[in-house]
CSV table of C-alpha atoms in Angstrom, one decimal:
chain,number,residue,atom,x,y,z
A,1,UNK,CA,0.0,0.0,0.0
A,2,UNK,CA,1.2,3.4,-0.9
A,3,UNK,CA,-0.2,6.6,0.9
A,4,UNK,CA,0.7,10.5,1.3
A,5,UNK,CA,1.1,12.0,4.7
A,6,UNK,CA,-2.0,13.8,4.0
A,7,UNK,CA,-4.0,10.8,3.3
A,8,UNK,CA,-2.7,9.0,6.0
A,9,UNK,CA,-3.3,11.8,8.5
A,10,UNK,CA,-6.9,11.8,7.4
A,11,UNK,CA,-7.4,8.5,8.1
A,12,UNK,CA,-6.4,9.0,11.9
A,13,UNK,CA,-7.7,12.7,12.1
A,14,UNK,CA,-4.1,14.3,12.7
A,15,UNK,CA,-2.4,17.5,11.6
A,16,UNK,CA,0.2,17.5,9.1
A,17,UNK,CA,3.1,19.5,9.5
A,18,UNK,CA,5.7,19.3,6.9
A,19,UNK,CA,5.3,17.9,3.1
A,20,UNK,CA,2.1,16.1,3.1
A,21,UNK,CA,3.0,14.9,-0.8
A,22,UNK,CA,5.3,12.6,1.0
A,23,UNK,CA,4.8,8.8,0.0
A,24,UNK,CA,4.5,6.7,2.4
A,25,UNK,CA,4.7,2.9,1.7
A,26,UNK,CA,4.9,0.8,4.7
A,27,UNK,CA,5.3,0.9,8.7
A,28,UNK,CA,8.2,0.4,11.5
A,29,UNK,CA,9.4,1.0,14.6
A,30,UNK,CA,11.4,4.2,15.1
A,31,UNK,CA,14.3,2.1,14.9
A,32,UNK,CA,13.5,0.6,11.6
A,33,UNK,CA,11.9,2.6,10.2
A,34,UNK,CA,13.5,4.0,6.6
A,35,UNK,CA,13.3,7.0,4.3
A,36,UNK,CA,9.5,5.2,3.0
A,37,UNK,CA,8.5,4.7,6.5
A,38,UNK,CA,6.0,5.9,8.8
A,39,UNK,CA,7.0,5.5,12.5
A,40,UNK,CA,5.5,6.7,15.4
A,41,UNK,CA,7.1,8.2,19.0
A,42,UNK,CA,5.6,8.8,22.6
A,43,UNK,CA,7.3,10.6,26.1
A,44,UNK,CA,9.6,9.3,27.1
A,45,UNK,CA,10.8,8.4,23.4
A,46,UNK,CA,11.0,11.8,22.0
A,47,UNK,CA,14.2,13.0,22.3
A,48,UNK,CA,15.9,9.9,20.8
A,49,UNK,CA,13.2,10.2,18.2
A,50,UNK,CA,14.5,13.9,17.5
A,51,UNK,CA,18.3,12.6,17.3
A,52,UNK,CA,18.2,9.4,15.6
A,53,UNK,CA,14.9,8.8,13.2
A,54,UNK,CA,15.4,7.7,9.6
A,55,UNK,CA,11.4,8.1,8.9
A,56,UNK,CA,9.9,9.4,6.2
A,57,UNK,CA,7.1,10.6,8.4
A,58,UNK,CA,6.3,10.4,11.9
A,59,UNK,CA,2.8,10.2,14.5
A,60,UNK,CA,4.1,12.8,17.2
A,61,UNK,CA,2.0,14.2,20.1
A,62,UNK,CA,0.4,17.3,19.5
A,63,UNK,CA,2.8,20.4,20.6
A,64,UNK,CA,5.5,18.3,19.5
A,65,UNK,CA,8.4,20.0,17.9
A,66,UNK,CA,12.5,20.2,16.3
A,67,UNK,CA,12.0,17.2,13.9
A,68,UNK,CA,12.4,18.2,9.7
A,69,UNK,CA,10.7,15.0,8.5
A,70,UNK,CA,7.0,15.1,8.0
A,71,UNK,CA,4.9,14.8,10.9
A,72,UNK,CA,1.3,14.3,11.3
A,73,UNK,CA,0.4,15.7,15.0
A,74,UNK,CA,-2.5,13.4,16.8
A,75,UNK,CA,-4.1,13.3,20.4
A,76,UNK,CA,-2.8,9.6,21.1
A,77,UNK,CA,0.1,8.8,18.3
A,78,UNK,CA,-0.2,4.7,19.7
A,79,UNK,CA,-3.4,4.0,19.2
A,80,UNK,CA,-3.7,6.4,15.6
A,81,UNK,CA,-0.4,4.0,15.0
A,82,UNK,CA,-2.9,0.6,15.5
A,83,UNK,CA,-5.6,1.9,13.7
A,84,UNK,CA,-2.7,2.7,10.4
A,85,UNK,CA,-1.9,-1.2,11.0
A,86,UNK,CA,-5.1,-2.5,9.6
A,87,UNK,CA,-5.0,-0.5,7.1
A,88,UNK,CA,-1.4,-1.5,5.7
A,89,UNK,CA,-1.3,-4.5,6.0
A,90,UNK,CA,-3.9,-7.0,3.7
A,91,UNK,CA,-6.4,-8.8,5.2
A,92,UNK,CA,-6.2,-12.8,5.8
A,93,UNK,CA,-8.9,-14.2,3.0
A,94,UNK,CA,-10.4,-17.4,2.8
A,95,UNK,CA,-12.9,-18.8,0.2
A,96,UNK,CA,-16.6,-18.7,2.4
A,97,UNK,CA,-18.5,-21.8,2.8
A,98,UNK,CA,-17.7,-25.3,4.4
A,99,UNK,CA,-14.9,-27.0,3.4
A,100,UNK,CA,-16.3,-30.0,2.5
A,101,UNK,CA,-12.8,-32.1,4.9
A,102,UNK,CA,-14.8,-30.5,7.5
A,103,UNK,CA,-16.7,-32.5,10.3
A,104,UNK,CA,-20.1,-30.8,10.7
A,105,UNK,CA,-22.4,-32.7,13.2
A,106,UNK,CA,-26.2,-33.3,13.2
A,107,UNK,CA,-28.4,-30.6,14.1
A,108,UNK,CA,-25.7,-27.9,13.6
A,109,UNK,CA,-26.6,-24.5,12.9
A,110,UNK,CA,-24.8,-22.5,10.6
A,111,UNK,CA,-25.0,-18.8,9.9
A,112,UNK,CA,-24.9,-16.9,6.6
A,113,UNK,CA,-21.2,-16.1,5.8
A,114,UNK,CA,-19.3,-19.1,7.7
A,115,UNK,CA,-16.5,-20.3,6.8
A,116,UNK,CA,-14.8,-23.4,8.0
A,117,UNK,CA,-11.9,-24.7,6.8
A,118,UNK,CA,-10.4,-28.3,6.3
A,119,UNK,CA,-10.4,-30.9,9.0
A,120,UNK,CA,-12.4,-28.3,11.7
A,121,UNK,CA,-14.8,-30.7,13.8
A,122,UNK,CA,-18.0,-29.2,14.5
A,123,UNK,CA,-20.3,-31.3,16.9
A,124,UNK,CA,-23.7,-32.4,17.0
A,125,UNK,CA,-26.2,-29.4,18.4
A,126,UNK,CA,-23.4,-26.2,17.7
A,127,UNK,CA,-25.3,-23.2,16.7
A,128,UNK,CA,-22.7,-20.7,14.7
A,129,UNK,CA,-23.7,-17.7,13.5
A,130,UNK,CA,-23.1,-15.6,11.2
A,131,UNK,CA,-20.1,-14.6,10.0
A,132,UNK,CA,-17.9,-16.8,12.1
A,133,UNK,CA,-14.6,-18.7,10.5
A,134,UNK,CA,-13.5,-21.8,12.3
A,135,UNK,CA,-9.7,-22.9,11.3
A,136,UNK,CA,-8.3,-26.4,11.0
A,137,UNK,CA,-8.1,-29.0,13.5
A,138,UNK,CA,-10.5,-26.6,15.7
A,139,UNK,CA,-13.5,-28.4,18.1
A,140,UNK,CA,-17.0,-26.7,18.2
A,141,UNK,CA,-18.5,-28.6,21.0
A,142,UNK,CA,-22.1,-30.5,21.7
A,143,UNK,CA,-24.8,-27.7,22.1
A,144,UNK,CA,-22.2,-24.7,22.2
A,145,UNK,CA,-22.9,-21.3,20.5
A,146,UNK,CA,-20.5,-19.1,18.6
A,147,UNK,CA,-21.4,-15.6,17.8
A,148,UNK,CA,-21.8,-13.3,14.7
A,149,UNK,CA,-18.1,-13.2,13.3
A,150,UNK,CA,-16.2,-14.7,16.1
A,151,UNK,CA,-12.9,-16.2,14.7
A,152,UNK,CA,-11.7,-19.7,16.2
A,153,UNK,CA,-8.0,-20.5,15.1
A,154,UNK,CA,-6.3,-23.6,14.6
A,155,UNK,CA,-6.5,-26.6,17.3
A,156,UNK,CA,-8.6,-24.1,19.6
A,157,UNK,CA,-11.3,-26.1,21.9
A,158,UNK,CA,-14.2,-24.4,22.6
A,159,UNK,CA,-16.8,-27.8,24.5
A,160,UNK,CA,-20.0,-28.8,25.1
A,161,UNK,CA,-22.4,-26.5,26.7
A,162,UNK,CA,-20.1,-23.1,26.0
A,163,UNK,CA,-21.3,-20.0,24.7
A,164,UNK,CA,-19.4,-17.8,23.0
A,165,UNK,CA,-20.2,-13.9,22.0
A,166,UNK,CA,-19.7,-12.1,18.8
A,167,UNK,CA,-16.9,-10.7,17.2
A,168,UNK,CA,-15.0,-12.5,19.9
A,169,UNK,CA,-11.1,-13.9,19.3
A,170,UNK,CA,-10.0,-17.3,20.3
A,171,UNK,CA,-6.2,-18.3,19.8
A,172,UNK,CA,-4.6,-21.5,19.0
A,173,UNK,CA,-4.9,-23.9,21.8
A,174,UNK,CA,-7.2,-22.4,24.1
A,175,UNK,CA,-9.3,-24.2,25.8
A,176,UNK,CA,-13.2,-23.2,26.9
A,177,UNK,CA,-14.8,-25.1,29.1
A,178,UNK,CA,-12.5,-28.0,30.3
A,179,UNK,CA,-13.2,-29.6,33.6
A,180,UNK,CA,-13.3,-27.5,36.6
A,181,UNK,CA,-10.7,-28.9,39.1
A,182,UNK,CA,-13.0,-30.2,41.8
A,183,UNK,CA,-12.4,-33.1,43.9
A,184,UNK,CA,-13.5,-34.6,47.1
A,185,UNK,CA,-11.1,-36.5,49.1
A,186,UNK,CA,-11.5,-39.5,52.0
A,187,UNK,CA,-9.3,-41.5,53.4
A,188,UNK,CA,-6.2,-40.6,50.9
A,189,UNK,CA,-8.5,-40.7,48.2
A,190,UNK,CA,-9.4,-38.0,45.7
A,191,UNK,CA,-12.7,-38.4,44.2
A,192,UNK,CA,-13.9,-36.6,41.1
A,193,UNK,CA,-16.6,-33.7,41.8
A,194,UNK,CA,-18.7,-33.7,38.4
A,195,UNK,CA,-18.2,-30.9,36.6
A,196,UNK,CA,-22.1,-30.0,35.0
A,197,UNK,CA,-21.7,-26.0,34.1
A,198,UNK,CA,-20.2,-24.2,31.0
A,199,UNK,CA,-18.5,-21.2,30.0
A,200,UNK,CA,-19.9,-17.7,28.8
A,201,UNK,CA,-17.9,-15.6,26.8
A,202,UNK,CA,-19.2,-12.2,26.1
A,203,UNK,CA,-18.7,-10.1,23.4
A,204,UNK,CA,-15.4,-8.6,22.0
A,205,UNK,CA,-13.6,-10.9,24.6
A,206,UNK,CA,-10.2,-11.9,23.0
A,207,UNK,CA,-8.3,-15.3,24.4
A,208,UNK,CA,-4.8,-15.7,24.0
A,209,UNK,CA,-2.5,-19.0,23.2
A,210,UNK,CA,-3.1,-21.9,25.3
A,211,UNK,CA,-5.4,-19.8,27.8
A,212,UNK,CA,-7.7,-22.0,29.9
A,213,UNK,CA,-10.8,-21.5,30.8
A,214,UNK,CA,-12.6,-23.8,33.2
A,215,UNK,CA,-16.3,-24.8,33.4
A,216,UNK,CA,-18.5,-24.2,36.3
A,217,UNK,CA,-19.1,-26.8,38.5
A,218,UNK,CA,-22.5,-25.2,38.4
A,219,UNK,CA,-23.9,-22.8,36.3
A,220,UNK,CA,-21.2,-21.0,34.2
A,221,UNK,CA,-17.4,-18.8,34.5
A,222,UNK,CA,-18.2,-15.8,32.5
A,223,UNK,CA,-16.1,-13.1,31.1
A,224,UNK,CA,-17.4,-10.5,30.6
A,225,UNK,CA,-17.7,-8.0,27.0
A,226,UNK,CA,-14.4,-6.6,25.8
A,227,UNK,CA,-11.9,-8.4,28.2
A,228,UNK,CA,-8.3,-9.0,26.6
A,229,UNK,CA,-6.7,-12.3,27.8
A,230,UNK,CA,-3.0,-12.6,27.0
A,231,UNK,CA,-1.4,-16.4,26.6
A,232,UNK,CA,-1.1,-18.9,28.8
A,233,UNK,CA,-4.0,-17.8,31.4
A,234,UNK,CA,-5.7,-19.8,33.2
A,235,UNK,CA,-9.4,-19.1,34.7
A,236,UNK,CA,-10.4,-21.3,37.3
A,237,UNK,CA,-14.5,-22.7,37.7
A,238,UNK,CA,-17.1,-20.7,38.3
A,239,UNK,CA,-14.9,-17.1,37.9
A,240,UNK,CA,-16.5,-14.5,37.2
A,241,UNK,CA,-14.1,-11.6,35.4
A,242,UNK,CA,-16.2,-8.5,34.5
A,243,UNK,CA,-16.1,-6.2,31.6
A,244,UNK,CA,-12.8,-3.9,29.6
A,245,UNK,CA,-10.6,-6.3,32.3
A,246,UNK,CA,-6.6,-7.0,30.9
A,247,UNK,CA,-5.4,-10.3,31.7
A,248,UNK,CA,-1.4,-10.6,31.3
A,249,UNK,CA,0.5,-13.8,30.8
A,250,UNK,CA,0.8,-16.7,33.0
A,251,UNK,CA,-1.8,-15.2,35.4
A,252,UNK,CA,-3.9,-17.6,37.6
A,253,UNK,CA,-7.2,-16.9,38.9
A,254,UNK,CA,-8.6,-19.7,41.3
A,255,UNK,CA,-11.8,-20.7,41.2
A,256,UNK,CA,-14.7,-18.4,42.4
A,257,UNK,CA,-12.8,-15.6,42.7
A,258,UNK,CA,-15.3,-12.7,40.9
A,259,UNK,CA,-13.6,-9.3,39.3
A,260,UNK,CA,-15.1,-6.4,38.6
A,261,UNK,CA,-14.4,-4.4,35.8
A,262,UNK,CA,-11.7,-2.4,34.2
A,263,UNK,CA,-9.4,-4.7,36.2
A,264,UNK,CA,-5.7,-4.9,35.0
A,265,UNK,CA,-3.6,-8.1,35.9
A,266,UNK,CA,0.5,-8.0,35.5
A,267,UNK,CA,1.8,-10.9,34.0
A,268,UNK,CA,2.3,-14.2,36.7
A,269,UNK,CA,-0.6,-12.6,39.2
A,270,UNK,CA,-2.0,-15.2,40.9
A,271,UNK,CA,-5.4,-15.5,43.4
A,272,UNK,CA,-6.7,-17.4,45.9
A,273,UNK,CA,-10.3,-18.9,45.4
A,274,UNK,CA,-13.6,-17.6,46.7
A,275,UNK,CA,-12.4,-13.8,46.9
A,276,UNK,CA,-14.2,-10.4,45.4
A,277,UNK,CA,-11.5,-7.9,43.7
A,278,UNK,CA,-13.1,-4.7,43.5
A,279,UNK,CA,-13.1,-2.7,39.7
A,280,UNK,CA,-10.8,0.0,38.4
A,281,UNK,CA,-8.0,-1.3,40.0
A,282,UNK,CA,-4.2,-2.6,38.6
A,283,UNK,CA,-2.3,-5.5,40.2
A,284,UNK,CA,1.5,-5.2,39.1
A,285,UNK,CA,3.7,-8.6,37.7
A,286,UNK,CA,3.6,-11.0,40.2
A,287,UNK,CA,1.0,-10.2,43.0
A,288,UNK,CA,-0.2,-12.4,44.9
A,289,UNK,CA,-3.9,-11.7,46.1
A,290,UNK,CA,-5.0,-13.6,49.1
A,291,UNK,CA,-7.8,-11.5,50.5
A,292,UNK,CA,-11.1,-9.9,49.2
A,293,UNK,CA,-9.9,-6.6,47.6
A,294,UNK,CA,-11.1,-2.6,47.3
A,295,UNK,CA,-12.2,-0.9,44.3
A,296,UNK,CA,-9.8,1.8,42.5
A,297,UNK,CA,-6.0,0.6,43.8
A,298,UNK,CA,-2.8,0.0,42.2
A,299,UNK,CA,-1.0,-2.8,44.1
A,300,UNK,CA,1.9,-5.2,44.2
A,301,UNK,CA,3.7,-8.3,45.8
A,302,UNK,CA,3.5,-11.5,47.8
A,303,UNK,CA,1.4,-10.8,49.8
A,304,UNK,CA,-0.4,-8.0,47.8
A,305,UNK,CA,-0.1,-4.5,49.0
A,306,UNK,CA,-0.4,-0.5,48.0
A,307,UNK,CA,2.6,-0.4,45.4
A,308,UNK,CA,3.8,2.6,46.9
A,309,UNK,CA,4.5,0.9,50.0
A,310,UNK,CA,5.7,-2.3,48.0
A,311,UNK,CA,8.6,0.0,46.5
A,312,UNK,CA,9.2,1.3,49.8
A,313,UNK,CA,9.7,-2.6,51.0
A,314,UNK,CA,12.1,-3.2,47.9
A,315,UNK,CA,14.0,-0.1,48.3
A,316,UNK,CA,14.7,-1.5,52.3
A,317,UNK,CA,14.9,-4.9,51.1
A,318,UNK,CA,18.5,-3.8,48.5
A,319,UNK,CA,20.0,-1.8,51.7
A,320,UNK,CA,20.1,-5.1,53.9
A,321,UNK,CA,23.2,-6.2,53.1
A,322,UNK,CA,24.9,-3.1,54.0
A,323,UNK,CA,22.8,-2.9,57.4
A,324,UNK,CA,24.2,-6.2,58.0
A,325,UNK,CA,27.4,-5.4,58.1
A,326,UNK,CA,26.5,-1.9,60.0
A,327,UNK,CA,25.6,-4.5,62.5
A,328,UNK,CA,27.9,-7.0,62.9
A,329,UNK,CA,30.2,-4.0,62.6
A,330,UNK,CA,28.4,-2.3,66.5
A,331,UNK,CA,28.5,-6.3,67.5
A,332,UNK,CA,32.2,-5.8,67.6
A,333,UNK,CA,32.3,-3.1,69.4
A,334,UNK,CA,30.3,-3.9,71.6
A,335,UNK,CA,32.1,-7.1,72.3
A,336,UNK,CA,35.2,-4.7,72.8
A,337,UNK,CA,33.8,-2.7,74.8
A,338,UNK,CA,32.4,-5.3,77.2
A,339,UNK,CA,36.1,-6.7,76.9
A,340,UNK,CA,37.2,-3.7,78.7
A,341,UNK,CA,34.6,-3.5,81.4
């Protein structure tokens, strides 16, 4: 695709300060980016921006100035910066219909617009709708829905009893709705606690890479519309994750736990069970939350606490090798000094 600065800054509602005739044929990093390129910087990026870019044109902050490429000022240059990525780069396009190495079930449902591709299984009872594109080796459960253009890539499990939003993502190797981990256990013996719920994914939920999502023991784990769930998650049974949350890598939730909304987890967060965390809130990388938890903070470590205090703790914790030998240093001294006595 080839573009001027002016047409590019029309499609993200910027300024243009500079030559807008400029062409414009691709995307990059700052650091990549070449005499063709459109890159794009934020604080605190800007000054290296200023001394080292090679861009044809950059995405700056409004107000921001000293650079003699082209620049096309906008209110958020990251997000103006996504929105350019769809439109450079060409859509993934595959012939509509069912492929006929498919494995489509009795009783299925399918929408207008479905496409599903060789050797996807879709079992007996599934109701997809329209839209939706199922890749290879995929599994569409017993009875399970999946909404209006929802895409399910390759060797993604999505079973029985599930129900899945529109427009939703799910990424290779997830799986929806696998056992809950419930036992019983007498006399040494672990006994299997039937596993009868499902799984309700709202809309414009995104799951990462091997994430898993457990079924309810009873009625359903839901997460809620427009949560983002990075790889290698795991959601324990009957969860329930509320709405805009951010779920970061390798990140475990135990079962039960409920979160409200506009919730950010830090990669390798982990919960106890049965606990209420309270919306608006950010756990850093590594938390560990063992207690029911406030709206509206910004916490960190094992166990979880305010992460200004956190710091504090770290900042003590790197000074305790010198203390120790500030006190084994007095210890001497003392022992002189008793010496003399």
């Amino acid at each position: 695709m080839e573009k001027t600065v002016t047409a590019i800054a029309a499609l993200v509602g910027g300024t243009v300060h500079g030559d807008g005739t400029r062409m414009i044929r691709g995307l990059a990093s700052i650091d990549e980016a070449g005499a063709n390129d459109l890159a794009f910087a934020v604080p605190p990026h800007i000054d290296a921006a200023r001394a080292g870019a090679k861009a044809g044109a950059l995405l700056l902050p409004k107000g921001t100035e000293g650079f003699s490429c082209p620049v096309i000022f906008v209110e958020d240059p990251k997000a103006a910066f996504a929105k350019l990525l769809t439109s450079f780069t060409p859509p993934i396009e595959h012939v509509v219909g069912v492929s006929d190495e498919a494995y489509i079930g009795c009783d299925v449902q399918i929408g207008e617009g479905v496409t599903i591709l060789p050797f996807a299984y879709i079992d007996d009872h599934a109701v997809l709708g329209s839209g939706v594109t199922v890749y290879p080796h995929a599994y569409i459960g017993q009875y399970s829905e999946i909404g209006d253009h929802t895409v399910i890539y390759p060797n993604a499990t999505v079973r029985e009893h599930c129900r899945i939003g529109a427009r939703c993502t799910i990424h290779s190797s997830a799986v929806i709705g696998a056992d809950g981990f419930g036992f019983t256990t007498e006399a040494g013996v672990h006994t299997k606690v039937p596993q009868v719920g499902g799984v309700v994914i709202e809309d414009d939920v995104e799951i990462g890479a091997h994430v898993g999502i457990d079924r309810a023991t009873l009625g359903a784990t839901v997460i809620g519309k427009g949560t983002k769930i990075d790889n290698l998650v795991h959601i324990g049974h009957n969860c329930s994750i509320g709405a805009n949350c951010l779920i970061v890598a390798q990140t475990g939730i135990s079962g039960s736990t409920k979160v409200g909304h506009n919730v950010t987890f830090g990669g390798q967060v982990g919960t106890v069970g049965h606990i209420n965390i309270g919306a608006n809130s950010v756990y850093a990388a590594r938390s560990g939350i063992i207690a029911d938890m406030p709206e509206g903070v910004f916490c960190a470590g094992f166990p979880v606490q305010p992460h200004t205090e956190w710091l504090r703790v770290q900042a003590a914790i790197r000074r305790l090798p010198d203390l120790a030998k500030k006190v084994k240093s007095l210890e001497r001294e003392l022992e002189q000094l008793r010496g003399k006595d």
